[in-house]
CSV table of C-alpha atoms in Angstrom, one decimal:
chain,number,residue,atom,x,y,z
A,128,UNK,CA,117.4,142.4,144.5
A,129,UNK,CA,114.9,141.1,141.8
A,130,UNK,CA,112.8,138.0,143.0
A,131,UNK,CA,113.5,134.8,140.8
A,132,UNK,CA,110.8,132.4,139.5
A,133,UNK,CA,110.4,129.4,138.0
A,134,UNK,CA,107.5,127.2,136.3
A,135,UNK,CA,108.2,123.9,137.4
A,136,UNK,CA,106.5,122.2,140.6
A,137,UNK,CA,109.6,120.0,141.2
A,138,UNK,CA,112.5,122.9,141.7
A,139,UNK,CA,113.2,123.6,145.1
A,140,UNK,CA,115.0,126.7,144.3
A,141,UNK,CA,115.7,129.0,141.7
A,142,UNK,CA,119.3,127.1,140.9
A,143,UNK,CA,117.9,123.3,141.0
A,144,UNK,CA,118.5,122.6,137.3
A,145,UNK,CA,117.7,119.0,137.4
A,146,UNK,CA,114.2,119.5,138.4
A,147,UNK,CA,113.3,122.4,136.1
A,148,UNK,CA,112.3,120.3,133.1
A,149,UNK,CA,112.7,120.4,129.0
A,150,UNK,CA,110.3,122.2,126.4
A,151,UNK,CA,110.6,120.9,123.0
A,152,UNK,CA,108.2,122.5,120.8
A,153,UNK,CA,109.1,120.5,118.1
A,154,UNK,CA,110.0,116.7,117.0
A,155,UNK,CA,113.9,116.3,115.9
A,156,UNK,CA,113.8,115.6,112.2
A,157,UNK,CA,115.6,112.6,111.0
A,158,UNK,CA,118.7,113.0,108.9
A,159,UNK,CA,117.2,111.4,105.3
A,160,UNK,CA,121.3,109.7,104.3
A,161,UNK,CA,119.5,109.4,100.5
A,162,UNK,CA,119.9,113.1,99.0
A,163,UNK,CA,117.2,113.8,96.6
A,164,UNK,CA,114.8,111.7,98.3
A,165,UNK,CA,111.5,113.6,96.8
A,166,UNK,CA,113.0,112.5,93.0
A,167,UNK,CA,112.6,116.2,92.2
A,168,UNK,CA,116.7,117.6,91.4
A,169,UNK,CA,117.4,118.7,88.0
A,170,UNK,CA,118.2,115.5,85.6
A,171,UNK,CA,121.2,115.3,83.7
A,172,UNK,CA,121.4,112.7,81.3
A,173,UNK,CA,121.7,109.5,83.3
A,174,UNK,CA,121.9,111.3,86.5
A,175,UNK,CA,119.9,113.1,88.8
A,176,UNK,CA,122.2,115.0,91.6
A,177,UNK,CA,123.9,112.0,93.8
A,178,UNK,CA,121.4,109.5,91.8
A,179,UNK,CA,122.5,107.3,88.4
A,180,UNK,CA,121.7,105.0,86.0
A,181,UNK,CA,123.1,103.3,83.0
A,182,UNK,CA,120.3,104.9,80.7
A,183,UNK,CA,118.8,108.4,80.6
A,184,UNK,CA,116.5,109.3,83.9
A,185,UNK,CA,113.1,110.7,83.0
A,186,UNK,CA,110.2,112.0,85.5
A,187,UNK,CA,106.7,112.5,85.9
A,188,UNK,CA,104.9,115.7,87.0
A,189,UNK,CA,101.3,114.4,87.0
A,190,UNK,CA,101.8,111.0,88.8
A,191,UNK,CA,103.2,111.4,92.2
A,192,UNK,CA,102.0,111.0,95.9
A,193,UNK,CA,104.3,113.7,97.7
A,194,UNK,CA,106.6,116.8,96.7
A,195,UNK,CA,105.4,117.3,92.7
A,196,UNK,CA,107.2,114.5,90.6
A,197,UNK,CA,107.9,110.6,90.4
A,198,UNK,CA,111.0,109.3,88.8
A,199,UNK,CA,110.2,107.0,85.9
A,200,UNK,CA,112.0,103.7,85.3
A,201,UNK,CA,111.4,101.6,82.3
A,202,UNK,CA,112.1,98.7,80.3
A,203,UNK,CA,114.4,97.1,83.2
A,204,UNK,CA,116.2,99.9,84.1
A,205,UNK,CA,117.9,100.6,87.9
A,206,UNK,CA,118.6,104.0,89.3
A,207,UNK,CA,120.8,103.8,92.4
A,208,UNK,CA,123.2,106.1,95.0
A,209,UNK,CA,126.3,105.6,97.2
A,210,UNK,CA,125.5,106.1,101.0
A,211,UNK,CA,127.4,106.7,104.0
A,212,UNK,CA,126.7,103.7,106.5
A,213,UNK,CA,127.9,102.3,109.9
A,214,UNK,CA,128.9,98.9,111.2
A,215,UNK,CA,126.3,97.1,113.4
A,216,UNK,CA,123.9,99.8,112.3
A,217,UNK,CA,119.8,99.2,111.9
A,218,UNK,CA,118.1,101.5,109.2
A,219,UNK,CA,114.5,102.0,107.9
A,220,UNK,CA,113.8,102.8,104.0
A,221,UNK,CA,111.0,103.9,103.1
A,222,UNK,CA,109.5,104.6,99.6
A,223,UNK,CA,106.4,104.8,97.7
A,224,UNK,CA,106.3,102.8,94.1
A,225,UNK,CA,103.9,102.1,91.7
A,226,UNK,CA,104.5,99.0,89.3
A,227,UNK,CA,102.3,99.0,85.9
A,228,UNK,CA,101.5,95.4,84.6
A,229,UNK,CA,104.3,92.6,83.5
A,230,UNK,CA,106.6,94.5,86.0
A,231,UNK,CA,108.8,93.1,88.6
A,232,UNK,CA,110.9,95.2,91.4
A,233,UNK,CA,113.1,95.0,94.0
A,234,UNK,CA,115.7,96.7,95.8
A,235,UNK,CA,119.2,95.8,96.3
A,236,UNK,CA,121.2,97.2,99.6
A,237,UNK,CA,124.5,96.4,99.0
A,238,UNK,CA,127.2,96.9,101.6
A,239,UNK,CA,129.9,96.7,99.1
A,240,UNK,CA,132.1,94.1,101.5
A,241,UNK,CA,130.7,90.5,100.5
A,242,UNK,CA,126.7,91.8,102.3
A,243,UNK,CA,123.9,92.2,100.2
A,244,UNK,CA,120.3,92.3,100.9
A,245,UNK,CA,117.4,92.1,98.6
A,246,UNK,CA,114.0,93.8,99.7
A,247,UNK,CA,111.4,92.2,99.5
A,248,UNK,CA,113.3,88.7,99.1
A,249,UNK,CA,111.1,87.8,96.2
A,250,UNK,CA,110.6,90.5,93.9
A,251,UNK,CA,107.2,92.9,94.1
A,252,UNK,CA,105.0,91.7,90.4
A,253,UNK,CA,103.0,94.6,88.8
A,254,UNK,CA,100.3,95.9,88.6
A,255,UNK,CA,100.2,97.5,91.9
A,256,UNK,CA,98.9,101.1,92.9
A,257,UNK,CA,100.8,103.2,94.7
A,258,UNK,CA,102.2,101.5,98.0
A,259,UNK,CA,104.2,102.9,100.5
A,260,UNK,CA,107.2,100.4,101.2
A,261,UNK,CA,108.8,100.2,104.7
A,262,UNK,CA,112.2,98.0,105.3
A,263,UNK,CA,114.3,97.5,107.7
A,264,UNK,CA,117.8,96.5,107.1
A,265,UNK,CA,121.1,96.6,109.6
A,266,UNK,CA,124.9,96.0,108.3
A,267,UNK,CA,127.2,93.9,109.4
A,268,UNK,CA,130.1,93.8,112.2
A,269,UNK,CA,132.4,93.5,109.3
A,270,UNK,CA,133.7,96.6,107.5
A,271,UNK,CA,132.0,98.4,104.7
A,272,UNK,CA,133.2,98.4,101.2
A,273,UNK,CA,134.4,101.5,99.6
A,274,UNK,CA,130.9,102.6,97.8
A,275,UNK,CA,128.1,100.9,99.8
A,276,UNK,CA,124.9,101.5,97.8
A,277,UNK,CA,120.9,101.2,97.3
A,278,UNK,CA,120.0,100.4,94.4
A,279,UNK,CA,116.6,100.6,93.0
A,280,UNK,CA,115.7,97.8,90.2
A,281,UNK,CA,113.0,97.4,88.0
A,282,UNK,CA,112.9,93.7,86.5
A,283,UNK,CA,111.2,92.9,83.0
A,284,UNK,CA,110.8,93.0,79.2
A,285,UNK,CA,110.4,95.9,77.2
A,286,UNK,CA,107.2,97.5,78.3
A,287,UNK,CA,108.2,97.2,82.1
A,288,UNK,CA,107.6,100.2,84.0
A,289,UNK,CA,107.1,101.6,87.0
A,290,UNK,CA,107.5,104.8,89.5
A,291,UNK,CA,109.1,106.0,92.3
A,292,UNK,CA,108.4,108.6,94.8
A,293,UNK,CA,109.3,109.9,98.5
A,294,UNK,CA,112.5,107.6,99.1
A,295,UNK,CA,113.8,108.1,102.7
A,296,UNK,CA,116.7,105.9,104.5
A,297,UNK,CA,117.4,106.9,108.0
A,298,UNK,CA,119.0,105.8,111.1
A,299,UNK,CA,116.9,103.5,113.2
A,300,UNK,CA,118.4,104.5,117.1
Protein backbone atom coordinates (compact mmCIF):
# COMPACT_ATOMS: atom_id res chain seq x y z
CA UNK A 1 0.00 0.00 0.00
CA UNK A 2 1.14 3.63 -0.87
CA UNK A 3 1.30 6.06 2.25
CA UNK A 4 -1.20 9.07 1.85
CA UNK A 5 -0.31 12.74 2.64
CA UNK A 6 -1.81 15.77 3.03
CA UNK A 7 -0.67 19.55 3.45
CA UNK A 8 -2.99 20.92 5.85
CA UNK A 9 -2.28 21.07 9.73
CA UNK A 10 -6.01 20.69 10.61
CA UNK A 11 -6.80 17.00 8.78
CA UNK A 12 -6.79 14.32 11.10
CA UNK A 13 -6.57 11.81 8.43
CA UNK A 14 -6.15 11.39 4.93
CA UNK A 15 -10.19 11.35 4.28
CA UNK A 16 -11.15 14.55 6.59
CA UNK A 17 -12.22 16.74 3.79
CA UNK A 18 -13.53 19.51 5.81
CA UNK A 19 -10.30 20.36 7.36
CA UNK A 20 -8.14 20.10 4.20
CA UNK A 21 -8.73 23.68 3.04
CA UNK A 22 -9.21 25.70 -0.48
CA UNK A 23 -6.44 27.11 -2.91
CA UNK A 24 -7.70 29.80 -5.19
CA UNK A 25 -5.01 31.07 -7.18
CA UNK A 26 -7.04 33.51 -8.66
CA UNK A 27 -9.96 36.19 -7.91
CA UNK A 28 -13.51 35.15 -9.59
CA UNK A 29 -14.11 37.76 -12.25
CA UNK A 30 -17.33 39.60 -12.23
CA UNK A 31 -19.78 38.92 -14.92
CA UNK A 32 -19.73 42.74 -16.71
CA UNK A 33 -24.14 42.46 -17.73
CA UNK A 34 -23.09 45.66 -20.26
CA UNK A 35 -21.48 43.84 -23.48
CA UNK A 36 -18.97 46.00 -25.11
CA UNK A 37 -18.05 47.70 -22.01
CA UNK A 38 -14.35 48.86 -23.38
CA UNK A 39 -16.50 50.93 -26.39
CA UNK A 40 -14.22 49.14 -28.76
CA UNK A 41 -16.93 46.69 -31.21
CA UNK A 42 -17.20 47.44 -34.71
CA UNK A 43 -19.78 50.52 -35.34
CA UNK A 44 -22.55 50.25 -37.52
CA UNK A 45 -24.22 53.25 -38.32
CA UNK A 46 -26.15 54.09 -35.14
CA UNK A 47 -25.03 51.02 -33.41
CA UNK A 48 -22.21 49.51 -31.90
CA UNK A 49 -22.88 45.56 -31.18
CA UNK A 50 -25.80 45.46 -28.22
CA UNK A 51 -25.25 49.53 -27.97
CA UNK A 52 -27.60 52.38 -29.99
CA UNK A 53 -28.42 55.58 -30.61
CA UNK A 54 -30.67 57.76 -32.62
CA UNK A 55 -27.65 59.33 -34.56
CA UNK A 56 -24.57 57.79 -36.03
CA UNK A 57 -21.82 56.48 -33.23
CA UNK A 58 -18.29 57.69 -33.74
CA UNK A 59 -15.00 56.83 -31.64
CA UNK A 60 -11.82 58.01 -30.66
CA UNK A 61 -8.44 56.10 -30.89
CA UNK A 62 -6.16 58.73 -29.28
CA UNK A 63 -8.26 59.78 -26.18
CA UNK A 64 -9.01 56.92 -23.95
CA UNK A 65 -7.97 55.70 -20.39
CA UNK A 66 -8.26 51.76 -20.91
CA UNK A 67 -8.55 49.08 -23.84
CA UNK A 68 -7.56 51.68 -27.10
CA UNK A 69 -10.78 53.81 -27.83
CA UNK A 70 -13.51 56.15 -26.25
CA UNK A 71 -16.88 56.46 -27.72
CA UNK A 72 -17.75 60.01 -28.77
CA UNK A 73 -21.04 61.69 -28.03
CA UNK A 74 -21.93 65.02 -29.31
CA UNK A 75 -24.23 67.73 -29.71
CA UNK A 76 -26.83 66.07 -27.07
CA UNK A 77 -26.75 62.82 -28.19
CA UNK A 78 -27.47 59.43 -25.83
CA UNK A 79 -26.11 55.98 -26.54
CA UNK A 80 -27.87 53.30 -24.50
CA UNK A 81 -28.36 49.11 -24.12
CA UNK A 82 -31.00 46.72 -22.85
CA UNK A 83 -29.85 44.65 -19.80
CA UNK A 84 -30.90 41.69 -18.08
CA UNK A 85 -31.70 42.57 -14.30
CA UNK A 86 -33.20 41.05 -11.12
CA UNK A 87 -35.85 42.18 -8.56
CA UNK A 88 -34.50 43.37 -5.20
CA UNK A 89 -31.14 43.34 -6.80
CA UNK A 90 -28.09 46.02 -5.84
CA UNK A 91 -25.59 46.74 -8.78
CA UNK A 92 -22.38 48.91 -9.21
CA UNK A 93 -21.71 50.95 -12.63
CA UNK A 94 -18.78 52.10 -13.19
CA UNK A 95 -17.44 54.33 -16.06
CA UNK A 96 -14.88 56.76 -16.96
CA UNK A 97 -16.16 60.14 -18.85
CA UNK A 98 -14.68 63.07 -19.91
CA UNK A 99 -17.07 66.21 -20.49
CA UNK A 100 -15.49 69.22 -22.72
CA UNK A 101 -16.91 72.68 -21.80
CA UNK A 102 -20.86 73.79 -22.03
CA UNK A 103 -21.58 70.06 -21.53
CA UNK A 104 -23.95 68.47 -19.23
CA UNK A 105 -24.37 64.45 -18.51
CA UNK A 106 -26.08 62.01 -16.79
CA UNK A 107 -27.22 58.67 -16.82
CA UNK A 108 -30.57 57.31 -16.85
CA UNK A 109 -31.23 53.49 -15.37
CA UNK A 110 -34.48 52.73 -16.26
CA UNK A 111 -36.26 49.63 -15.09
CA UNK A 112 -38.77 49.86 -17.73
CA UNK A 113 -41.92 49.18 -14.96
CA UNK A 114 -42.75 52.78 -13.66
CA UNK A 115 -38.61 52.93 -11.81
CA UNK A 116 -36.14 55.26 -13.04
CA UNK A 117 -33.03 56.52 -11.57
CA UNK A 118 -30.91 59.38 -12.60
CA UNK A 119 -27.07 59.31 -11.73
CA UNK A 120 -25.78 61.73 -10.42
CA UNK A 121 -29.30 63.35 -9.42
CA UNK A 122 -28.21 66.63 -10.85
CA UNK A 123 -26.45 66.37 -13.94
CA UNK A 124 -22.31 66.29 -14.21
CA UNK A 125 -21.35 70.27 -16.07
CA UNK A 126 -18.23 70.18 -18.29
CA UNK A 127 -15.32 70.79 -18.42
CA UNK A 128 -14.12 67.87 -16.47
CA UNK A 129 -11.03 65.53 -17.10
CA UNK A 130 -11.29 62.16 -17.18
CA UNK A 131 -13.09 60.81 -13.96
CA UNK A 132 -13.93 57.50 -13.09
CA UNK A 133 -17.68 57.31 -12.01
CA UNK A 134 -18.93 54.74 -9.49
CA UNK A 135 -22.92 54.21 -8.73
CA UNK A 136 -24.74 52.16 -7.04
CA UNK A 137 -28.25 51.47 -7.92
CA UNK A 138 -30.76 48.34 -6.74
CA UNK A 139 -34.31 47.65 -8.52
CA UNK A 140 -37.30 47.38 -7.11
CA UNK A 141 -39.61 44.40 -5.53
CA UNK A 142 -41.88 45.13 -8.30
CA UNK A 143 -41.42 43.41 -11.72
CA UNK A 144 -39.22 44.58 -14.50
CA UNK A 145 -40.42 45.93 -17.69
CA UNK A 146 -39.85 44.17 -20.92
CA UNK A 147 -36.46 46.16 -22.04
CA UNK A 148 -34.95 47.52 -18.77
CA UNK A 149 -32.10 49.83 -19.91
CA UNK A 150 -29.00 52.26 -19.14
CA UNK A 151 -28.86 54.85 -20.99
CA UNK A 152 -26.05 57.19 -21.32
CA UNK A 153 -27.03 61.03 -21.96
CA UNK A 154 -25.12 63.85 -22.94
CA UNK A 155 -27.15 67.26 -22.32
CA UNK A 156 -26.46 70.53 -24.39
CA UNK A 157 -26.38 72.81 -27.37
CA UNK A 158 -24.59 72.12 -30.43
CA UNK A 159 -20.97 72.09 -29.51
CA UNK A 160 -21.67 69.67 -26.41
CA UNK A 161 -19.34 66.83 -26.25
CA UNK A 162 -17.98 64.51 -24.38
CA UNK A 163 -16.38 60.75 -23.98
CA UNK A 164 -16.89 57.65 -22.69
CA UNK A 165 -14.70 54.82 -21.78
CA UNK A 166 -14.50 51.46 -19.61
CA UNK A 167 -18.32 51.13 -18.74
CA UNK A 168 -18.89 48.05 -16.36
CA UNK A 169 -22.36 47.14 -14.54
CA UNK A 170 -22.17 44.17 -12.24
CA UNK A 171 -23.87 42.41 -9.56
CA UNK A 172 -23.23 43.76 -6.15
CA UNK A 173 -23.55 40.19 -3.83
Amino acid sequence: ALPCYNWSFFAKSFGDLDNFGTIIFDEPKEENLLSDGNMTGKINGRWMGKWFSGRPLSRDTGDFVTDGASLVLKDGQLVAQYLKLKTNTKYKLTFWLKLEKDSEFNVRFDEHNGYVTMLPRRKLKGPLKWMRQEYIVSTHGKALGKNPYVRFQLHGKKGSECRLNGASLVEVK
